[in-house]
Every structure is written in C-alpha cells, then in structure tokens.
Amino acid sequence: MFNPTANFKVDRRDGKLAMAHFYVAFTALAIGGLAGLLQTLVRSGKFELPAGIGYYQILTVHGVVLGLVLTTFFIMGFQLAATSKTSGTLTNKQRVTGWIGFWLMTAGTLLAAVMILLNEATVLYTFYAPLQAHALYYIGLTLVIVGSWVDGAAIIMKYAEWRRKNPGQPSPLLTFMSLVNTMMWIVATIGVASTVLFQLLPWSLGLVETVNIGVSRTLFWYFGHPLVYFWLLPAYMAWYVVIPKVIGGKIFSDSLARMSFILFLLFSIPVGFHHQLMEPGIDPAWKFLQVILTFLVVIPSLMTAFSLFATFESFGRAKGASGLFGWMKKLPWGDARFVVPFIGMVAFIPAGAGGIINASHQMNQVVHNTIWVTGHFHLTVATSVVLTFFGVSYWLIPHLTGRRLTKAMNKLGIIQAVIWAIGMTFMSGAMHAAGLLGAPRRSSYSEYGGAAQAAEWIPYQVAQAIGGSILFLGIILMLYIFINLAFFAPKGEQEFPVGEAAEETEKAPMVFENWKLWLGITFVLILFAYTIPFIDLIQNAPPGAKGYKLW
Amino acid sequence: MHMHKFEKAWLIFGIGSLLVFLTVLGVSAFYLGNQPPSCLATIDPEKVDKTAPFNEPGLKKVEGKDWDYELVFVASAFSYSPASVEVPYGAKVKIIATTKDVVHGFEVAGSNINMMLEPGYISEHITTFDKAGEYLIVCNEYCGVGHHMMSSKIEVVK
Ligand code: HEM
Ligand SMILES: [Cu+2]
Ligand SMILES: [Cu+2]
C-alpha cells in the first residue's frame, strides 16, 4: 500500500532514541551470555564459581538481563523505529515521552542489578513469593515496567496522530503491529504490576506481614504467558513485513496479517493457568478452560506459517522456479538479513511442537519444571526470537547510524547464526532429553546423594556445557558485529526494508482499527477466564505466608 | 478481505486437528479422570506439624477408601520428611503433601507424579506403584541455596 507518511529514512533523532535502547539490549546480551556459559559449566560438575558467588545469583542475573532487559529494550527500540519509519517522524512530545520511558527502564534495570549483585535478590527473575527480595529489587522491576508503558505511550500517541490525519485509512502495517503488541503488553503487565505494588512491595517493606500466595502467582502468570507473545510478535513483524522485502517478494496478505495479530491480542492473555496446571487451589475445570483458550493461538500461528511459506513460494515461482520445492533454491541464501531470521523460523517448528506438549493439561505433568522447559524456551525466545532480532539488527543498526552492512559483516552474521544453531542443538536437545528423564530445572549441579537416576542426567549436562560454550562463541561474534555496525562500519545508506502487499488495491478492513471492539473482547475473555477462580482464591484463601530469605 | 483457497484448506485442516486434540484431552480429563493435581484443601502453614495428617509423615495403611495407603510428605527448606520410604509393590497410594515455608516442587523423577507444594495449600495425587525399584524425589521449584540438595526417595519393594 502506498504510504505517503512513510519516511525513506528514520529521522536521526528518533534513530538515537532507538539506538539508546539497543546499547542497553546488547550490554545485557554480553552479561547474560557470560552468566549462561557459567551456568552450563557449573551444571556439568567440572567447574565451580569463584569468590563465593552462588549459582542462583548468576541464574537470577541471566533470567533478568536476558528474559526481561534484552527483550524489552530491543522490542521497544525496534517498535519505536518501525513506527517512526512507517508513520513519520515522532513529534518532540512523542520523542521526549520515549526518552522518559527509556530512562525509567534503565534506572529500574540498574537498581535491580545492584540488588542482585549485593545478593539481596536471589529470587530469580520470577520472584515467586514467599521468597522475599529486598524492596528495591521490586521497585527496580516496577520501574522497568512503568518505563515500558511510557515508551509504549509514545507509540500510541503517534498512532493516534496518524489516524487523526488520515481519516478512514488503515494505519501502516508495521505501526499497526507495534500498536497491537504495545497494547497487549500494557494489558498483561497490569497483572504483575498489581502483585508487585499491592502485595510484594508492602510485604517486603514490612507494612504487612503475610502475602496471599495463590493470588500472587495467578497475577504473575496472567502476565507470564503474554510476556512470551510480547517477545514473539516483534519477530512476527519482521517475518511478515520485512522478510518479503528482503527477498524481493510481496507480503502475502496485509489483511490476514492484521487479523492474526488481533487474534494474538485476544488469546494471549486469558491463559495463564497453563503455567499453574500442577498447582493446588485452582479447580481443574478452570484450568481446562484456559487450556482450550491457550490452544486457540494455534490458529494465528498456522496463518503465520502459511503466509510466510506462501511468500517464499510465490517469490520463487515468479523467478521461474518449478517443481514442488524448486522455489527454495531461489531464496537469497547469502543474505544474512534473510538467512538469520530464517534459521529462527525453522527453530520454531520443534519449539512450537514442544509448546503444544507443555500446554496439554495432562502431558504437562511429565515435563513441568524439568529442564525440558528450559530447553523449550531456549528454542522459542533464545533462538527463534533472538536470531530474528539479530537479523533485524544487521540492517536496522546501520540504518540508524548512517552506515552499511559490509560483505564481511554479512558473512559473519550468517556464520554467527550457524554457530548459534549448532550450540543450541546441543544445549536445548540435551535439556529436552534430560528433562524427559526427570532432571529438574533451576538447579545447580547435584548428584542427589548418589541416586542412580541423577547419574543418568550428568552426561546430558556435559552436553549442555558443550552447547553453552559454542553459544557463548556466538555471543562474542554478535557483539563484535554490533560494535562494528554501531561505530566502525563504513558510512553509507542501509535500507529499512518494508514489504508491500501482493494485492495493492485491497484495502484492509477498517474494523481492525476498532480498538473499542478488540480491547472490549480482550477484557470479556479475561473476565470469563479469571473472575470465578480468582474470587475462589481470595475467598477460600489459607492464612497468608510470611517472607523467607533462604539464600 | 479474501482468503486463498489453499489457506482455507490449511486452516480447516489445522482447526479440525485442534478440535480432535482438545477432545482427546477433554475426554481424558473429565471422563477418565486424568486431571492435573488440583486439590482445593488448605492448611495453616505455621501449624503444619500439629495438623493431621502432617503430624505423622510417612506411609499409613487405610481402610474403606479407594486407595490402600496414604503417603504423607512435609517439605521444608531443604528436605522432605520422610527422607525415604518403602512402598509395597502394586499398592494404590494417595500422596498427600504440603510445605512449611516457601514454594517447593514434588517430582518423582521419571514418573507422572509432579506437583507444586505451596504454603497454605495441600497437594494430592493418587497413583499405583506397579514397578519395583528406587525412585528419586526431587524439588523442582527453586526454593533457595539448598534447592538442588532437596530430595527424598521411594522404594517400591516386592
Ligand atoms: C550463551 C547462551 C546461553 C546459554 C549458555 C544459556 C544457558 C542457560 C541455562 C543453563 C539455563 C538454566 C539453568 C537452570 O535451570 O538451572 C538458562 C536459563 C534461562 N535462560 Fe539461557 N542461555 C543462553 C542464552 C539465553 C538467551 C539469549 C535468553 C533470552 C533471550 C535466555 C533466557 C533464559 C531464561 C529466561 C532462563 C530462565 C532462568 C530461570 O529459570 O530463572 N538464555 N539459560
Ligand atoms: Cu505460556
Ligand atoms: Cu527447591
């Protein structure tokens, strides 16, 4: 669709704002990657941490900086850049809003980091009560979330302005997608913000003595599942909109892309119970209802898969490919901007299959809280999502810094992704296998008093350490490329690829922009899935739990 | 908005499989009774040691119930009571467990017995031990520095 508001280049001032986010994100990658390597080494049983540093302290670092900081900063930077590119330069007010968001998030990150380093917050990134961290840790994480809301407000303001100036027109696709993800994030984070502000913070400050565990966990998981879709949707933005342009093809259908994003908005939130299947206090019928809602995201996922392969195939055929798979050969296998996210897409096939197992009411019993789960999300977030983010960085960073991706860096980018895939095959594969044998997650090296079953897990832990070492090499390469693209690559023009729809004339139905409708349905679904079991958790609550500091 | 005929076919196939899949899960859950552990009973976490049946952890023969034995576990950082227990081969057992402090896991490695123990709540699971041997019980939810040391074992004896 012809879009007169789109900028050829992201405005330099908006570029700076996005780059600020990326500096933090890649710093997090460096720190978190090192922690990850150390974890696998410790778990192999062949290495001990020096200077009295605890395993769970570095695991907290790893979870917080990679699961929360890297993802949130990268996503916000990417979405701000995408909105500025497709809907036009941010106004000063919008940009200042973005900067306030950035600094709030950064301040929160630093505060949380200090508390982790002081060993005052070794509660992992999920901070399940009644383990009780220092109040400043909760305040730090709250600032990260509030900052992300302010960041998101900049996107919402830009969107509103665009709609005002272009009445009756569907918004640019990348802006639309950024907006959906931002709104999903805001609705979802209300849950975690509530438990932190109304339960954990007053409790850690000593204002109240006990906390309602069932309520706290339910509020956490109301947020915890959409969190993973908040990571995934920006990758889908790149897959739907950027990749078609990179390969020289077209977006399969603009309208269907919008529809699948709306479906993700509706079905990502009322499903948190699938993380609480093994928990007491929740009626299994309500668990099952949320399991059904969970599986409804299969529909937009199938749409996405279809759309991607349709784009690839139409492109190949237009280039004269024949036969069932002849189009594969026509794809640009030498272009990191395509190959790196493509490896991410491939990883999503086993990742998605694993996810279906995890969410299956009864099958969850076999894998719940085993290292299988860790293997699973290192395929989803730490491969599919992260490799897509790397693939995006290869054009977005030079685009924003006025440089270009050289042939050498392009090649290094592909090598990086191949290394990542190999390392992850070892690490995630061994985690899946050990998990099926019962090896627990979030556990330092242990022989469990010489138990025969635990001895079976150890060879897999050695395999994880081999995979982890290969992955760490991948992280070093990525950081090298990032620094090159940010500071040293030759000056030049690097395209911000935005695909066009195959059918130019077909205007996306305006109903997709009806937020009263979509947010309305979202809230109805949430109320439907949560009201009764939540009231149950409050009315039938046991005496509250006191805080513990067991590290 | 139009949809390609292949995409329609793909979605009909996908949604059809999904319905079959969810039906299987539903029948297993509600008809065959394979529900995840979801006990609704509560307890005062401060008084676990004084509350039956947790005042006497371990295996107890019971009469007139659908199961032959009750196996009671109390978890606290970083151990389970009992630290090991023998169960007769083929016995139908109701495992009843809770925690005195933070959240712990209760996983019998290599089996389907897997449940969260949360302060204030009781968790239950009914199972038949029909394979002899030694089973390791591990805590699979982070509970503090000693988390990876927290274990117990069940010995199924003929
Ligand atoms: C060098 C690459 C990496 C290595 C070697 C690595 C290794 C590990 C290991 C061994 C664990 C879990 C250990 C346990 O359960 O005891 C873990 C947990 C985790 N990893 Fe990674 N990882 C890497 C990259 C990533 C990336 C890129 C992300 C996210 C974008 C990520 C996110 C997480 C999260 C959220 C956890 C859970 C922490 C927790 O359970 O509290 N990891 N990682
Ligand atoms: Cu989930
Ligand atoms: Cu534990």
Tab-separated table of N, CA and C in Angstrom, chain A residues 155-283:
chain	number	residue	atom	x	y	z
A	155	ILE	N	4.340	5.335	21.201
A	155	ILE	CA	3.827	4.644	20.016
A	155	ILE	C	2.323	4.887	19.869
A	156	ILE	N	1.619	4.831	20.989
A	156	ILE	CA	0.173	5.051	20.935
A	156	ILE	C	-0.128	6.482	20.466
A	157	MET	N	0.654	7.450	20.971
A	157	MET	CA	0.427	8.848	20.570
A	157	MET	C	0.649	9.023	19.072
A	158	LYS	N	1.710	8.402	18.574
A	158	LYS	CA	1.990	8.516	17.130
A	158	LYS	C	0.856	7.901	16.321
A	159	TYR	N	0.399	6.745	16.765
A	159	TYR	CA	-0.691	6.069	16.060
A	159	TYR	C	-1.932	6.959	16.033
A	160	ALA	N	-2.284	7.516	17.189
A	160	ALA	CA	-3.487	8.350	17.273
A	160	ALA	C	-3.355	9.549	16.343
A	161	GLU	N	-2.167	10.129	16.332
A	161	GLU	CA	-1.941	11.286	15.463
A	161	GLU	C	-2.125	10.882	13.995
A	162	TRP	N	-1.574	9.739	13.628
A	162	TRP	CA	-1.672	9.275	12.237
A	162	TRP	C	-3.128	9.086	11.833
A	163	ARG	N	-3.902	8.453	12.715
A	163	ARG	CA	-5.305	8.196	12.394
A	163	ARG	C	-6.077	9.510	12.252
A	164	ARG	N	-5.742	10.489	13.095
A	164	ARG	CA	-6.400	11.789	13.025
A	164	ARG	C	-6.137	12.449	11.687
A	165	LYS	N	-4.889	12.305	11.226
A	165	LYS	CA	-4.508	12.997	9.996
A	165	LYS	C	-4.912	12.235	8.750
A	166	ASN	N	-5.253	10.955	8.877
A	166	ASN	CA	-5.612	10.147	7.720
A	166	ASN	C	-6.938	9.442	7.958
A	167	PRO	N	-8.010	10.216	8.075
A	167	PRO	CA	-9.281	9.604	8.439
A	167	PRO	C	-9.705	8.555	7.412
A	168	GLY	N	-10.271	7.464	7.911
A	168	GLY	CA	-10.786	6.432	7.023
A	168	GLY	C	-9.722	5.542	6.419
A	169	GLN	N	-8.466	5.751	6.792
A	169	GLN	CA	-7.386	4.933	6.222
A	169	GLN	C	-6.872	3.923	7.250
A	170	PRO	N	-6.578	2.710	6.803
A	170	PRO	CA	-5.922	1.782	7.733
A	170	PRO	C	-4.490	2.242	7.998
A	171	SER	N	-4.051	2.084	9.240
A	171	SER	CA	-2.710	2.554	9.596
A	171	SER	C	-1.653	1.701	8.894
A	172	PRO	N	-0.436	2.230	8.750
A	172	PRO	CA	0.637	1.431	8.141
A	172	PRO	C	0.834	0.140	8.932
A	173	LEU	N	1.085	-0.940	8.206
A	173	LEU	CA	1.093	-2.263	8.828
A	173	LEU	C	2.061	-2.381	10.011
A	174	LEU	N	3.296	-1.871	9.859
A	174	LEU	CA	4.258	-2.014	10.965
A	174	LEU	C	3.825	-1.210	12.186
A	175	THR	N	3.207	-0.053	11.945
A	175	THR	CA	2.703	0.739	13.069
A	175	THR	C	1.579	-0.014	13.753
A	176	PHE	N	0.683	-0.570	12.943
A	176	PHE	CA	-0.438	-1.338	13.472
A	176	PHE	C	0.070	-2.474	14.374
A	177	MET	N	1.060	-3.192	13.865
A	177	MET	CA	1.570	-4.339	14.623
A	177	MET	C	2.257	-3.892	15.912
A	178	SER	N	3.031	-2.808	15.830
A	178	SER	CA	3.680	-2.285	17.040
A	178	SER	C	2.623	-1.901	18.065
A	179	LEU	N	1.544	-1.327	17.568
A	179	LEU	CA	0.484	-0.889	18.470
A	179	LEU	C	-0.178	-2.085	19.149
A	180	VAL	N	-0.489	-3.121	18.374
A	180	VAL	CA	-1.124	-4.307	18.965
A	180	VAL	C	-0.230	-4.874	20.064
A	181	ASN	N	1.056	-4.998	19.757
A	181	ASN	CA	1.955	-5.584	20.755
A	181	ASN	C	2.047	-4.701	21.997
A	182	THR	N	2.066	-3.382	21.789
A	182	THR	CA	2.133	-2.458	22.918
A	182	THR	C	0.891	-2.583	23.788
A	183	MET	N	-0.272	-2.690	23.140
A	183	MET	CA	-1.494	-2.775	23.937
A	183	MET	C	-1.567	-4.097	24.682
A	184	MET	N	-1.157	-5.168	24.014
A	184	MET	CA	-1.164	-6.454	24.696
A	184	MET	C	-0.254	-6.384	25.938
A	185	TRP	N	0.897	-5.770	25.755
A	185	TRP	CA	1.869	-5.639	26.839
A	185	TRP	C	1.281	-4.858	28.011
A	186	ILE	N	0.599	-3.763	27.704
A	186	ILE	CA	0.055	-2.939	28.784
A	186	ILE	C	-1.027	-3.709	29.538
A	187	VAL	N	-1.927	-4.365	28.803
A	187	VAL	CA	-2.986	-5.123	29.478
A	187	VAL	C	-2.368	-6.239	30.331
A	188	ALA	N	-1.331	-6.888	29.809
A	188	ALA	CA	-0.738	-8.028	30.508
A	188	ALA	C	0.037	-7.590	31.747
A	189	THR	N	0.811	-6.502	31.628
A	189	THR	CA	1.674	-6.110	32.739
A	189	THR	C	0.882	-5.568	33.925
A	190	ILE	N	-0.388	-5.238	33.706
A	190	ILE	CA	-1.215	-4.820	34.843
A	190	ILE	C	-1.206	-5.912	35.913
A	191	GLY	N	-1.174	-7.167	35.496
A	191	GLY	CA	-1.175	-8.279	36.447
A	191	GLY	C	0.055	-8.279	37.326
A	192	VAL	N	1.230	-8.247	36.705
A	192	VAL	CA	2.455	-8.330	37.500
A	192	VAL	C	2.636	-7.046	38.310
A	193	ALA	N	2.252	-5.910	37.728
A	193	ALA	CA	2.356	-4.654	38.466
A	193	ALA	C	1.470	-4.707	39.702
A	194	SER	N	0.286	-5.329	39.584
A	194	SER	CA	-0.613	-5.408	40.736
A	194	SER	C	-0.007	-6.241	41.856
A	195	THR	N	0.515	-7.417	41.521
A	195	THR	CA	1.055	-8.215	42.620
A	195	THR	C	2.267	-7.538	43.243
A	196	VAL	N	3.093	-6.889	42.428
A	196	VAL	CA	4.272	-6.233	42.993
A	196	VAL	C	3.861	-5.038	43.853
A	197	LEU	N	2.996	-4.171	43.333
A	197	LEU	CA	2.682	-2.940	44.053
A	197	LEU	C	1.770	-3.169	45.252
A	198	PHE	N	0.788	-4.067	45.114
A	198	PHE	CA	-0.185	-4.222	46.197
A	198	PHE	C	0.156	-5.348	47.157
A	199	GLN	N	1.002	-6.302	46.705
A	199	GLN	CA	1.305	-7.411	47.604
A	199	GLN	C	2.778	-7.425	48.026
A	200	LEU	N	3.681	-7.567	47.042
A	200	LEU	CA	5.076	-7.849	47.387
A	200	LEU	C	5.802	-6.644	47.973
A	201	LEU	N	5.531	-5.468	47.437
A	201	LEU	CA	6.254	-4.290	47.914
A	201	LEU	C	5.897	-3.956	49.360
A	202	PRO	N	4.589	-3.812	49.678
A	202	PRO	CA	4.243	-3.542	51.082
A	202	PRO	C	4.766	-4.623	52.021
A	203	TRP	N	4.792	-5.853	51.553
A	203	TRP	CA	5.232	-7.004	52.369
A	203	TRP	C	6.741	-6.952	52.584
A	204	SER	N	7.484	-6.607	51.522
A	204	SER	CA	8.943	-6.564	51.690
A	204	SER	C	9.359	-5.343	52.507
A	205	LEU	N	8.497	-4.322	52.540
A	205	LEU	CA	8.803	-3.146	53.363
A	205	LEU	C	8.372	-3.364	54.809
A	206	GLY	N	7.736	-4.500	55.072
A	206	GLY	CA	7.312	-4.792	56.433
A	206	GLY	C	5.988	-4.144	56.816
A	207	LEU	N	5.271	-3.580	55.848
A	207	LEU	CA	3.994	-2.928	56.160
A	207	LEU	C	2.895	-3.950	56.411
A	208	VAL	N	2.992	-5.063	55.703
A	208	VAL	CA	2.085	-6.177	56.002
A	208	VAL	C	2.964	-7.398	56.251
A	209	GLU	N	2.407	-8.362	57.027
A	209	GLU	CA	3.264	-9.458	57.431
A	209	GLU	C	3.230	-10.620	56.448
A	210	THR	N	2.064	-10.834	55.859
A	210	THR	CA	1.931	-12.028	55.019
A	210	THR	C	1.382	-11.677	53.643
A	211	VAL	N	1.480	-12.653	52.763
A	211	VAL	CA	1.031	-12.426	51.405
A	211	VAL	C	0.208	-13.634	50.956
A	212	ASN	N	-0.818	-13.386	50.127
A	212	ASN	CA	-1.658	-14.467	49.594
A	212	ASN	C	-0.965	-15.070	48.372
A	213	ILE	N	-0.431	-16.281	48.550
A	213	ILE	CA	0.399	-16.900	47.522
A	213	ILE	C	-0.395	-17.219	46.250
A	214	GLY	N	-1.583	-17.764	46.427
A	214	GLY	CA	-2.385	-18.148	45.253
A	214	GLY	C	-2.679	-16.940	44.381
A	215	VAL	N	-3.061	-15.845	45.018
A	215	VAL	CA	-3.388	-14.637	44.266
A	215	VAL	C	-2.139	-14.094	43.569
A	216	SER	N	-1.016	-14.070	44.310
A	216	SER	CA	0.208	-13.522	43.739
A	216	SER	C	0.643	-14.322	42.508
A	217	ARG	N	0.586	-15.634	42.601
A	217	ARG	CA	1.022	-16.470	41.471
A	217	ARG	C	0.090	-16.325	40.282
A	218	THR	N	-1.194	-16.195	40.580
A	218	THR	CA	-2.154	-16.067	39.481
A	218	THR	C	-1.958	-14.733	38.765
A	219	LEU	N	-1.729	-13.675	39.534
A	219	LEU	CA	-1.466	-12.381	38.893
A	219	LEU	C	-0.170	-12.453	38.083
A	220	PHE	N	0.827	-13.154	38.641
A	220	PHE	CA	2.087	-13.265	37.908
A	220	PHE	C	1.873	-13.965	36.579
A	221	TRP	N	1.162	-15.077	36.575
A	221	TRP	CA	1.023	-15.853	35.331
A	221	TRP	C	0.016	-15.261	34.370
A	222	TYR	N	-0.866	-14.406	34.895
A	222	TYR	CA	-1.729	-13.629	33.999
A	222	TYR	C	-0.828	-12.792	33.069
A	223	PHE	N	0.341	-12.412	33.610
A	223	PHE	CA	1.338	-11.665	32.837
A	223	PHE	C	2.336	-12.590	32.127
A	224	GLY	N	2.645	-13.713	32.774
A	224	GLY	CA	3.775	-14.527	32.319
A	224	GLY	C	3.607	-15.130	30.938
A	225	HIS	N	2.381	-15.501	30.590
A	225	HIS	CA	2.223	-16.059	29.256
A	225	HIS	C	2.234	-14.997	28.160
A	226	PRO	N	1.416	-13.939	28.281
A	226	PRO	CA	1.515	-12.887	27.261
A	226	PRO	C	2.935	-12.331	27.126
A	227	LEU	N	3.727	-12.406	28.203
A	227	LEU	CA	5.132	-11.991	28.108
A	227	LEU	C	5.810	-12.700	26.937
A	228	VAL	N	5.559	-13.981	26.770
A	228	VAL	CA	6.261	-14.686	25.704
A	228	VAL	C	5.728	-14.279	24.334
A	229	TYR	N	4.454	-13.876	24.280
A	229	TYR	CA	3.949	-13.377	22.993
A	229	TYR	C	4.440	-11.960	22.715
A	230	PHE	N	4.699	-11.221	23.780
A	230	PHE	CA	5.298	-9.897	23.613
A	230	PHE	C	6.692	-10.030	22.993
A	231	TRP	N	7.391	-11.112	23.310
A	231	TRP	CA	8.694	-11.366	22.684
A	231	TRP	C	8.518	-11.788	21.233
A	232	LEU	N	7.493	-12.590	21.006
A	232	LEU	CA	7.351	-13.239	19.702
A	232	LEU	C	6.804	-12.295	18.629
A	233	LEU	N	5.855	-11.432	18.995
A	233	LEU	CA	5.200	-10.624	17.959
A	233	LEU	C	6.159	-9.708	17.192
A	234	PRO	N	7.154	-9.103	17.835
A	234	PRO	CA	8.103	-8.319	17.025
A	234	PRO	C	8.857	-9.185	16.018
A	235	ALA	N	9.122	-10.448	16.386
A	235	ALA	CA	9.750	-11.344	15.414
A	235	ALA	C	8.780	-11.581	14.259
A	236	TYR	N	7.499	-11.749	14.590
A	236	TYR	CA	6.494	-11.912	13.532
A	236	TYR	C	6.410	-10.663	12.651
A	237	MET	N	6.599	-9.492	13.259
A	237	MET	CA	6.606	-8.257	12.451
A	237	MET	C	7.675	-8.368	11.376
A	238	ALA	N	8.853	-8.828	11.789
A	238	ALA	CA	9.953	-8.956	10.831
A	238	ALA	C	9.629	-10.038	9.798
A	239	TRP	N	9.032	-11.138	10.252
A	239	TRP	CA	8.742	-12.228	9.323
A	239	TRP	C	7.677	-11.823	8.316
A	240	TYR	N	6.623	-11.167	8.799
A	240	TYR	CA	5.514	-10.793	7.915
A	240	TYR	C	5.887	-9.660	6.965
A	241	VAL	N	6.564	-8.643	7.488
A	241	VAL	CA	6.683	-7.389	6.743
A	241	VAL	C	8.085	-7.166	6.165
A	242	VAL	N	9.118	-7.523	6.928
A	242	VAL	CA	10.472	-7.181	6.498
A	242	VAL	C	11.038	-8.222	5.538
A	243	ILE	N	10.898	-9.487	5.918
A	243	ILE	CA	11.489	-10.566	5.124
A	243	ILE	C	10.993	-10.558	3.667
A	244	PRO	N	9.676	-10.368	3.404
A	244	PRO	CA	9.241	-10.345	1.997
A	244	PRO	C	10.020	-9.326	1.167
A	245	LYS	N	10.272	-8.159	1.769
A	245	LYS	CA	11.003	-7.121	1.042
A	245	LYS	C	12.475	-7.528	0.855
A	246	VAL	N	13.055	-8.122	1.885
A	246	VAL	CA	14.462	-8.521	1.813
A	246	VAL	C	14.687	-9.504	0.668
A	247	ILE	N	13.746	-10.460	0.512
A	247	ILE	CA	13.955	-11.447	-0.551
A	247	ILE	C	13.493	-10.912	-1.900
A	248	GLY	N	12.812	-9.761	-1.913
A	248	GLY	CA	12.333	-9.203	-3.181
A	248	GLY	C	10.945	-9.681	-3.545
A	249	GLY	N	10.192	-10.174	-2.551
A	249	GLY	CA	8.817	-10.623	-2.804
A	249	GLY	C	7.802	-9.666	-2.220
A	250	LYS	N	6.591	-10.184	-2.014
A	250	LYS	CA	5.492	-9.350	-1.516
A	250	LYS	C	4.904	-9.963	-0.246
A	251	ILE	N	4.261	-9.097	0.557
A	251	ILE	CA	3.522	-9.610	1.709
A	251	ILE	C	2.320	-10.369	1.180
A	252	PHE	N	2.102	-11.565	1.690
A	252	PHE	CA	1.057	-12.414	1.136
A	252	PHE	C	-0.303	-11.739	1.246
A	253	SER	N	-0.662	-11.261	2.425
A	253	SER	CA	-1.912	-10.518	2.568
A	253	SER	C	-1.830	-9.596	3.768
A	254	ASP	N	-2.012	-8.321	3.500
A	254	ASP	CA	-1.978	-7.310	4.553
A	254	ASP	C	-3.094	-7.561	5.569
A	255	SER	N	-4.287	-7.866	5.079
A	255	SER	CA	-5.433	-8.027	5.989
A	255	SER	C	-5.269	-9.236	6.892
A	256	LEU	N	-4.796	-10.346	6.315
A	256	LEU	CA	-4.657	-11.549	7.135
A	256	LEU	C	-3.577	-11.358	8.197
A	257	ALA	N	-2.544	-10.588	7.866
A	257	ALA	CA	-1.511	-10.298	8.855
A	257	ALA	C	-2.129	-9.540	10.026
A	258	ARG	N	-2.978	-8.561	9.707
A	258	ARG	CA	-3.628	-7.804	10.788
A	258	ARG	C	-4.525	-8.705	11.609
A	259	MET	N	-5.252	-9.574	10.901
A	259	MET	CA	-6.168	-10.446	11.623
A	259	MET	C	-5.398	-11.349	12.579
A	260	SER	N	-4.252	-11.877	12.133
A	260	SER	CA	-3.550	-12.788	13.033
A	260	SER	C	-3.032	-12.026	14.259
A	261	PHE	N	-2.610	-10.784	14.079
A	261	PHE	CA	-2.169	-10.016	15.256
A	261	PHE	C	-3.327	-9.769	16.230
A	262	ILE	N	-4.498	-9.477	15.683
A	262	ILE	CA	-5.656	-9.270	16.562
A	262	ILE	C	-5.958	-10.549	17.341
A	263	LEU	N	-5.860	-11.702	16.660
A	263	LEU	CA	-6.124	-12.965	17.361
A	263	LEU	C	-5.103	-13.195	18.483
A	264	PHE	N	-3.843	-12.800	18.240
A	264	PHE	CA	-2.852	-12.928	19.311
A	264	PHE	C	-3.220	-12.028	20.492
A	265	LEU	N	-3.723	-10.845	20.203
A	265	LEU	CA	-4.132	-9.946	21.284
A	265	LEU	C	-5.224	-10.611	22.124
A	266	LEU	N	-6.197	-11.227	21.444
A	266	LEU	CA	-7.331	-11.806	22.166
A	266	LEU	C	-6.939	-13.038	22.978
A	267	PHE	N	-6.106	-13.894	22.409
A	267	PHE	CA	-5.893	-15.211	23.020
A	267	PHE	C	-4.579	-15.357	23.777
A	268	SER	N	-3.828	-14.281	23.939
A	268	SER	CA	-2.564	-14.404	24.674
A	268	SER	C	-2.751	-14.246	26.170
A	269	ILE	N	-3.821	-13.581	26.582
A	269	ILE	CA	-3.880	-13.198	27.991
A	269	ILE	C	-4.712	-14.133	28.873
A	270	PRO	N	-5.914	-14.550	28.442
A	270	PRO	CA	-6.737	-15.314	29.408
A	270	PRO	C	-6.305	-16.770	29.532
A	271	VAL	N	-4.996	-17.035	29.622
A	271	VAL	CA	-4.498	-18.403	29.512
A	271	VAL	C	-3.423	-18.755	30.540
A	272	GLY	N	-3.186	-17.880	31.527
A	272	GLY	CA	-2.058	-18.079	32.438
A	272	GLY	C	-2.087	-19.396	33.219
A	273	PHE	N	-3.290	-19.969	33.408
A	273	PHE	CA	-3.379	-21.212	34.186
A	273	PHE	C	-2.575	-22.359	33.584
A	274	HIS	N	-2.243	-22.278	32.282
A	274	HIS	CA	-1.487	-23.408	31.761
A	274	HIS	C	-0.073	-23.440	32.348
A	275	HIS	N	0.317	-22.396	33.078
A	275	HIS	CA	1.575	-22.449	33.823
A	275	HIS	C	1.336	-22.908	35.259
A	276	GLN	N	0.064	-23.059	35.618
A	276	GLN	CA	-0.271	-23.401	37.004
A	276	GLN	C	-1.010	-24.729	37.074
A	277	LEU	N	-0.843	-25.540	36.030
A	277	LEU	CA	-1.599	-26.793	35.973
A	277	LEU	C	-1.303	-27.695	37.170
A	278	MET	N	-0.058	-27.644	37.675
A	278	MET	CA	0.326	-28.554	38.764
A	278	MET	C	0.077	-27.943	40.134
A	279	GLU	N	-0.653	-26.819	40.166
A	279	GLU	CA	-0.813	-26.123	41.438
A	279	GLU	C	-2.116	-26.454	42.139
A	280	PRO	N	-2.070	-26.485	43.474
A	280	PRO	CA	-3.300	-26.650	44.242
A	280	PRO	C	-4.099	-25.351	44.241
A	281	GLY	N	-5.357	-25.449	44.655
A	281	GLY	CA	-6.138	-24.238	44.875
A	281	GLY	C	-6.906	-23.734	43.665
A	282	ILE	N	-6.724	-24.384	42.508
A	282	ILE	CA	-7.442	-23.946	41.309
A	282	ILE	C	-8.207	-25.146	40.779
A	283	ASP	N	-9.495	-24.966	40.562
A	283	ASP	CA	-10.325	-26.063	40.084
A	283	ASP	C	-9.872	-26.516	38.695
